[in-house]
Short mmCIF file of C-alpha atoms in Angstrom, two decimals:
data_model
loop_
_atom_site.label_atom_id
_atom_site.label_comp_id
_atom_site.label_asym_id
_atom_site.label_seq_id
_atom_site.Cartn_x
_atom_site.Cartn_y
_atom_site.Cartn_z
CA MET A 1 -19.98 51.88 10.01
CA ASP A 2 -21.96 54.88 9.79
CA ILE A 3 -20.32 57.84 11.66
CA LEU A 4 -23.49 59.59 12.32
CA GLY A 5 -24.56 59.50 15.88
CA LYS A 6 -21.58 57.48 16.98
CA ASN A 7 -19.17 58.32 19.72
CA SER A 8 -15.40 58.58 19.37
CA ILE A 9 -12.18 59.22 21.15
CA VAL A 10 -9.40 61.03 19.19
CA THR A 11 -6.00 61.49 20.57
CA GLY A 12 -4.04 64.21 19.68
CA GLY A 13 -7.06 65.75 18.35
CA ALA A 14 -6.13 69.45 18.97
CA ALA A 15 -3.63 69.86 16.14
CA GLY A 16 -2.62 68.61 12.66
CA ILE A 17 -4.41 65.47 11.33
CA GLY A 18 -6.28 64.90 14.59
CA LEU A 19 -7.86 68.50 14.33
CA ALA A 20 -8.79 67.87 10.99
CA LEU A 21 -10.49 64.60 11.82
CA VAL A 22 -12.32 65.97 14.71
CA ARG A 23 -13.76 68.68 12.67
CA LYS A 24 -14.79 66.30 10.01
CA LEU A 25 -16.44 63.70 12.65
CA SER A 26 -18.21 66.64 14.52
CA SER A 27 -19.57 68.14 11.43
CA ASN A 28 -21.03 64.72 10.65
CA ASN A 29 -22.75 64.51 14.03
CA CYS A 30 -20.27 62.13 15.48
CA GLN A 31 -19.59 62.91 19.11
CA CYS A 32 -15.77 63.38 19.95
CA ALA A 33 -13.81 63.01 23.23
CA VAL A 34 -10.63 64.84 22.27
CA LEU A 35 -7.54 63.91 24.12
CA ASP A 36 -4.48 66.28 24.05
CA ILE A 37 -1.68 67.31 26.14
CA ASP A 38 -2.11 70.88 25.04
CA THR A 39 -4.86 72.37 27.35
CA ASP A 40 -4.85 75.99 25.42
CA SER A 41 -5.39 74.42 21.89
CA LEU A 42 -8.17 72.08 23.46
CA MET A 43 -9.90 75.31 24.90
CA ARG A 44 -9.68 76.95 21.56
CA LEU A 45 -11.14 73.74 19.88
CA SER A 46 -14.02 73.85 22.41
CA LYS A 47 -14.82 77.23 21.43
CA GLU A 48 -14.94 76.40 17.76
CA ILE A 49 -16.78 73.08 18.32
CA PRO A 50 -18.63 73.36 21.79
CA ASN A 51 -20.06 69.76 21.69
CA ILE A 52 -16.72 68.01 21.85
CA ILE A 53 -15.48 66.76 25.19
CA PRO A 54 -12.07 68.26 25.82
CA ILE A 55 -9.81 66.10 28.03
CA THR A 56 -6.24 67.14 28.90
CA CYS A 57 -4.14 64.01 28.79
CA ASP A 58 -0.59 62.88 28.60
CA VAL A 59 -1.03 59.87 26.67
CA SER A 60 2.27 58.35 27.59
CA ASP A 61 1.03 58.16 31.18
CA PRO A 62 -1.03 54.91 31.66
CA HIS A 63 -2.79 56.17 34.62
CA ALA A 64 -3.89 59.45 32.96
CA VAL A 65 -5.01 57.37 30.17
CA GLU A 66 -7.20 55.15 32.29
CA ASN A 67 -8.85 58.22 33.85
CA ALA A 68 -9.46 59.77 30.37
CA VAL A 69 -10.87 56.90 28.78
CA ASN A 70 -13.24 56.34 31.86
CA GLN A 71 -14.21 60.13 31.84
CA ALA A 72 -14.90 59.85 27.75
CA TRP A 73 -17.01 56.61 28.64
CA ALA A 74 -19.14 57.96 31.17
CA GLU A 75 -19.88 61.36 29.42
CA LEU A 76 -20.43 59.58 25.87
CA GLY A 77 -22.31 56.45 27.38
CA SER A 78 -20.21 54.26 25.01
CA ILE A 79 -17.29 54.37 22.46
CA ASP A 80 -17.57 53.24 18.93
CA ILE A 81 -14.34 54.65 17.46
CA LEU A 82 -11.02 55.13 18.93
CA VAL A 83 -8.48 56.85 16.74
CA ASN A 84 -4.91 56.63 18.01
CA ASN A 85 -3.33 59.62 16.47
CA ALA A 86 -1.34 61.25 19.21
CA GLY A 87 2.39 61.23 18.51
CA ILE A 88 5.62 63.18 18.22
CA MET A 89 8.12 63.19 15.59
CA LYS A 90 11.83 63.31 16.81
CA SER A 91 14.92 62.92 14.47
CA ALA A 92 18.15 61.56 15.54
CA PRO A 93 20.81 59.21 14.07
CA LEU A 94 21.61 55.96 15.88
CA VAL A 95 25.31 57.35 16.05
CA ASN A 96 25.92 61.20 15.76
CA LEU A 97 29.29 61.65 14.39
CA PHE A 98 29.21 65.30 15.17
CA ASN A 99 29.42 64.55 18.78
CA LYS A 100 32.38 63.22 20.86
CA GLY A 101 32.45 60.34 23.27
CA ALA A 102 29.20 59.11 24.83
CA ASN A 103 27.20 61.89 23.37
CA ARG A 104 27.48 60.30 20.10
CA LEU A 105 24.96 57.77 20.93
CA HIS A 106 21.18 58.09 20.38
CA SER A 107 19.67 59.48 23.52
CA VAL A 108 18.02 56.75 25.65
CA ASP A 109 15.52 59.38 26.96
CA LEU A 110 14.50 60.34 23.54
CA TRP A 111 14.02 56.88 22.58
CA HIS A 112 11.60 56.28 25.62
CA GLN A 113 9.90 59.57 24.82
CA VAL A 114 9.15 58.86 21.11
CA ILE A 115 8.17 55.07 21.96
CA ASN A 116 6.07 56.09 24.78
CA THR A 117 4.18 58.75 23.04
CA ASN A 118 3.83 57.03 19.84
CA LEU A 119 3.52 53.38 20.58
CA SER A 120 2.72 52.69 24.20
CA SER A 121 0.14 55.36 24.19
CA ALA A 122 -1.89 53.27 21.69
CA PHE A 123 -1.51 50.23 23.64
CA TYR A 124 -2.84 52.03 26.94
CA LEU A 125 -5.89 53.64 24.93
CA THR A 126 -6.73 50.46 23.14
CA SER A 127 -6.62 48.10 26.10
CA HIS A 128 -8.99 50.31 28.12
CA VAL A 129 -11.38 51.05 25.24
CA ALA A 130 -11.36 47.47 24.00
CA ASP A 131 -12.18 46.26 27.63
CA LEU A 132 -15.05 48.43 27.83
CA MET A 133 -16.17 47.52 24.39
CA LEU A 134 -16.04 43.96 25.05
CA GLN A 135 -17.48 44.30 28.72
CA ASN A 136 -20.39 46.16 27.01
CA ARG A 137 -20.63 44.12 23.81
CA THR A 138 -19.96 47.24 21.78
CA LYS A 139 -18.99 46.71 18.30
CA GLY A 140 -16.41 49.33 16.92
CA VAL A 141 -13.30 50.22 15.16
CA ILE A 142 -9.84 51.18 16.29
CA ILE A 143 -7.65 53.30 13.97
CA ASN A 144 -3.89 53.51 14.39
CA ILE A 145 -2.26 56.47 12.64
CA SER A 146 0.90 54.84 11.50
CA SER A 147 3.44 56.52 8.92
CA ILE A 148 5.35 55.68 5.95
CA ALA A 149 8.33 55.87 8.47
CA ALA A 150 7.44 52.35 9.47
CA ASN A 151 9.25 51.29 6.53
CA GLY A 152 12.53 52.60 8.13
CA ASN A 153 13.46 56.46 7.73
CA ALA A 154 17.09 57.09 8.26
CA GLY A 155 17.62 59.55 11.06
CA GLN A 156 14.33 58.15 12.84
CA THR A 157 15.15 54.86 14.82
CA ALA A 158 12.56 55.55 17.52
CA TYR A 159 9.88 57.08 15.30
CA SER A 160 10.08 54.38 12.71
CA ALA A 161 10.25 51.52 15.28
CA ALA A 162 7.11 53.04 17.02
CA LYS A 163 5.16 53.10 13.71
CA ALA A 164 6.17 49.59 12.72
CA GLY A 165 4.89 48.49 16.04
CA LEU A 166 1.77 50.30 15.51
CA ASN A 167 1.35 48.15 12.33
CA ALA A 168 1.94 45.19 14.12
CA MET A 169 -0.38 45.71 16.96
CA THR A 170 -2.97 46.74 14.39
CA LYS A 171 -2.83 43.14 12.90
CA VAL A 172 -2.69 41.42 16.34
CA TRP A 173 -5.75 43.35 17.71
CA ALA A 174 -7.69 42.89 14.45
CA LYS A 175 -7.25 39.17 14.91
CA GLU A 176 -8.10 39.30 18.69
CA LEU A 177 -11.12 41.41 18.63
CA GLY A 178 -12.51 40.56 15.20
CA ARG A 179 -14.78 37.93 16.58
CA PHE A 180 -16.42 40.52 18.79
CA GLY A 181 -17.15 42.84 15.66
CA ILE A 182 -14.35 45.17 16.71
CA ARG A 183 -12.05 45.95 13.65
CA CYS A 184 -8.66 47.49 13.70
CA VAL A 185 -6.96 49.45 10.82
CA ALA A 186 -3.79 51.41 10.53
CA VAL A 187 -3.58 54.46 8.34
CA ALA A 188 -0.05 55.43 7.23
CA PRO A 189 0.39 58.79 5.89
CA GLY A 190 3.17 60.01 3.94
CA PHE A 191 4.70 63.48 4.67
CA THR A 192 1.68 65.70 5.50
CA ASP A 193 1.49 69.64 5.61
CA THR A 194 0.98 69.94 9.51
CA SER A 195 2.57 72.20 11.93
CA GLY A 196 4.01 69.33 13.71
CA GLY A 197 5.89 67.84 10.53
CA SER A 198 7.13 71.42 9.84
CA GLN A 199 8.49 71.65 13.34
CA ALA A 200 10.12 68.26 13.32
CA LEU A 201 11.54 68.30 9.97
CA GLU A 202 13.87 71.18 8.41
CA GLN A 203 12.28 72.92 5.49
CA GLN A 204 15.23 71.79 3.43
CA LEU A 205 14.45 68.12 4.51
CA LEU A 206 10.90 68.55 3.65
CA SER A 207 11.76 69.99 0.19
CA GLN A 208 13.70 67.10 -0.52
CA TRP A 209 10.89 64.76 0.22
CA VAL A 210 8.59 66.67 -1.80
CA GLU A 211 10.96 66.25 -4.89
CA LYS A 212 10.98 62.69 -4.30
CA ALA A 213 7.26 62.50 -3.99
CA PRO A 214 5.61 61.35 -7.43
CA LEU A 215 3.02 64.10 -6.88
CA ARG A 216 5.59 66.60 -5.91
CA ARG A 217 3.82 67.94 -2.70
CA LEU A 218 2.94 66.97 0.81
CA ALA A 219 -0.31 65.50 1.65
CA ASN A 220 -3.17 67.74 2.96
CA PRO A 221 -4.39 66.68 6.26
CA ASN A 222 -7.91 66.17 4.97
CA GLU A 223 -6.78 63.79 2.49
CA ILE A 224 -5.55 61.76 5.24
CA VAL A 225 -8.85 62.25 7.11
CA ASP A 226 -10.70 60.87 3.91
CA SER A 227 -8.85 57.72 4.38
CA ILE A 228 -9.65 57.30 8.03
CA LEU A 229 -13.30 57.90 7.31
CA TYR A 230 -13.00 55.14 4.68
CA ALA A 231 -11.49 52.75 7.40
CA ILE A 232 -14.30 53.79 9.87
CA SER A 233 -17.12 53.31 7.30
CA ASN A 234 -16.12 50.16 5.27
CA ASP A 235 -16.95 47.20 7.69
CA TYR A 236 -14.76 44.64 5.86
CA CYS A 237 -11.57 46.82 5.91
CA ASN A 238 -9.68 45.18 8.82
CA ALA A 239 -6.03 44.27 9.85
CA THR A 240 -4.61 46.37 7.03
CA VAL A 241 -2.42 49.21 6.69
CA LEU A 242 -3.61 51.75 4.30
CA GLU A 243 -0.63 53.69 2.95
CA ILE A 244 -1.80 57.17 1.94
CA ASP A 245 1.71 58.53 0.73
CA GLY A 246 1.11 59.76 -2.58
CA GLY A 247 3.40 57.00 -4.18
CA LEU A 248 6.43 58.13 -2.16
CA VAL A 249 9.20 55.28 -1.49
CA LEU A 250 11.56 55.85 1.32
CA MET B 1 41.88 72.89 -1.29
CA THR B 2 42.26 70.70 -4.37
CA ASN B 3 39.92 70.78 -7.36
CA ASN B 4 39.50 67.06 -6.57
CA LEU B 5 38.30 67.74 -2.98
CA GLN B 6 36.12 70.45 -4.02
CA GLN B 7 34.25 68.35 -6.49
CA LEU B 8 33.95 65.39 -4.00
CA LEU B 9 32.29 67.71 -1.46
CA ALA B 10 30.15 69.26 -3.93
CA GLN B 11 28.94 65.72 -4.88
CA ILE B 12 28.46 64.69 -1.27
CA PHE B 13 26.50 67.64 -0.36
CA ARG B 14 24.53 68.13 -3.75
CA VAL B 15 25.68 71.56 -4.20
CA SER B 16 27.66 73.45 -6.93
CA THR B 17 31.48 73.64 -6.67
CA ASP B 18 31.11 77.33 -6.34
CA SER B 19 29.37 76.80 -2.79
CA ILE B 20 32.49 75.03 -1.55
CA SER B 21 35.50 77.24 -0.28
CA ASN B 22 37.76 77.27 2.44
CA ASN B 23 35.59 79.57 4.25
CA THR B 24 32.48 77.40 4.08
CA THR B 25 31.11 75.71 7.38
CA MET B 26 28.52 73.32 7.92
CA ASP B 27 26.29 76.18 8.83
CA ASP B 28 26.63 77.18 5.10
CA ILE B 29 25.29 73.98 3.60
CA PRO B 30 21.75 73.02 4.52
CA GLY B 31 22.35 69.46 3.34
CA TRP B 32 25.33 68.88 5.61
CA ASP B 33 23.47 66.85 8.47
CA SER B 34 24.28 63.93 10.70
CA LEU B 35 23.59 61.41 7.66
CA THR B 36 25.67 63.30 5.06
CA HIS B 37 28.36 63.61 7.50
CA MET B 38 28.57 59.86 7.45
CA ASP B 39 28.79 59.95 3.65
CA LEU B 40 31.64 62.38 4.11
CA ILE B 41 33.61 60.33 6.36
CA VAL B 42 33.38 57.32 4.24
CA ALA B 43 34.37 59.26 1.05
CA LEU B 44 37.32 60.87 2.76
CA GLU B 45 38.62 57.58 4.07
CA GLN B 46 38.32 56.02 0.83
CA GLN B 47 39.68 58.59 -1.46
CA TYR B 48 42.63 59.55 0.85
CA ASN B 49 43.31 56.08 2.33
CA PHE B 50 43.34 57.06 6.01
CA VAL B 51 41.18 56.35 9.15
CA LEU B 52 39.78 59.02 11.25
CA ASP B 53 39.05 58.52 14.95
CA GLY B 54 35.76 59.68 16.79
CA ASP B 55 37.33 63.22 17.80
CA GLU B 56 38.64 63.99 14.41
CA ILE B 57 35.26 63.06 12.86
CA ALA B 58 33.47 65.40 15.27
CA ASP B 59 35.69 68.17 14.47
CA LEU B 60 35.17 68.05 10.67
CA LYS B 61 32.65 70.89 10.68
CA SER B 62 34.25 73.33 8.08
CA ILE B 63 35.83 72.95 4.68
CA GLN B 64 39.04 74.31 6.14
CA ALA B 65 38.99 71.52 8.85
CA ILE B 66 38.53 68.96 6.12
CA ASP B 67 41.51 70.37 4.16
CA ASP B 68 43.69 70.55 7.25
CA ILE B 69 42.97 66.89 8.20
CA ILE B 70 43.79 65.78 4.79
CA ASN B 71 47.14 67.53 4.75
CA LYS B 72 48.01 66.25 8.27
CA LYS B 73 47.10 62.64 7.61
CA SER B 74 48.97 62.76 4.15
CA LYS B 75 51.94 63.83 5.86
CA GLY B 76 51.75 61.24 8.74
#
């Protein structure tokens, strides 16, 4: 698929990899509806790129997602590309031996927060977008932003489970929707140089991952964007997880 | 603190033995997190042949506390 003249939804598009992607898509004349929970960042992005459609949306809320997708479709006229990028990274061990009593256990609230924001959100978005694509016979591509953590990262039960779930949904949707010309691909970055990653992981921990990475550095967000664009543009790329981790093994 | 304990802790936390003294707390060792704390407990129980309960484990947040629990358990 050539992105020129296409319409897209990018979730979590006001920061990090999502922001880099929106800049790249827009510079190639691909119209973007940008969903993000951070209204201030969306407004700043609107000033930088006036032709985006900024939509404040908590993607973990199914009703908010339905409204946002309907708004995006109404304003764009169609949607060819959906990038499920929104997510949060929170770390906690399954049992925290620093704590006493019931506080030792992984927080259930944290579990739901991470699962809802990283996994359920993609389910909500894709079900609505895919339905509109099917009803309107629009071919398209769904990109799920996974993570190297899908392989199981110690200290990240919920995040790893959410990303592994994204990989599984990618394959399911590719099989279900492929007959309608709708592809689905996951892109799984390694540790990437974004503000979200820096906030979620202590500098010491990030440095340790850099030491373990064969390339001895974090990924640049634009290197992940290049892979997303590849997945969009290659019409035979389907039902796969593109691992862009610089060779790092967890 | 014995030299053996100092070396054991340095190995667990991946720091030099010079970084381990009785005044050292978990705040002084960046690598002392919830996961290395698990390594610490397993290593102490294997090395000194005792079992720590949940509260004892949660209280081990300094080298002095580790040294104290080893002495207490050894006498018990």
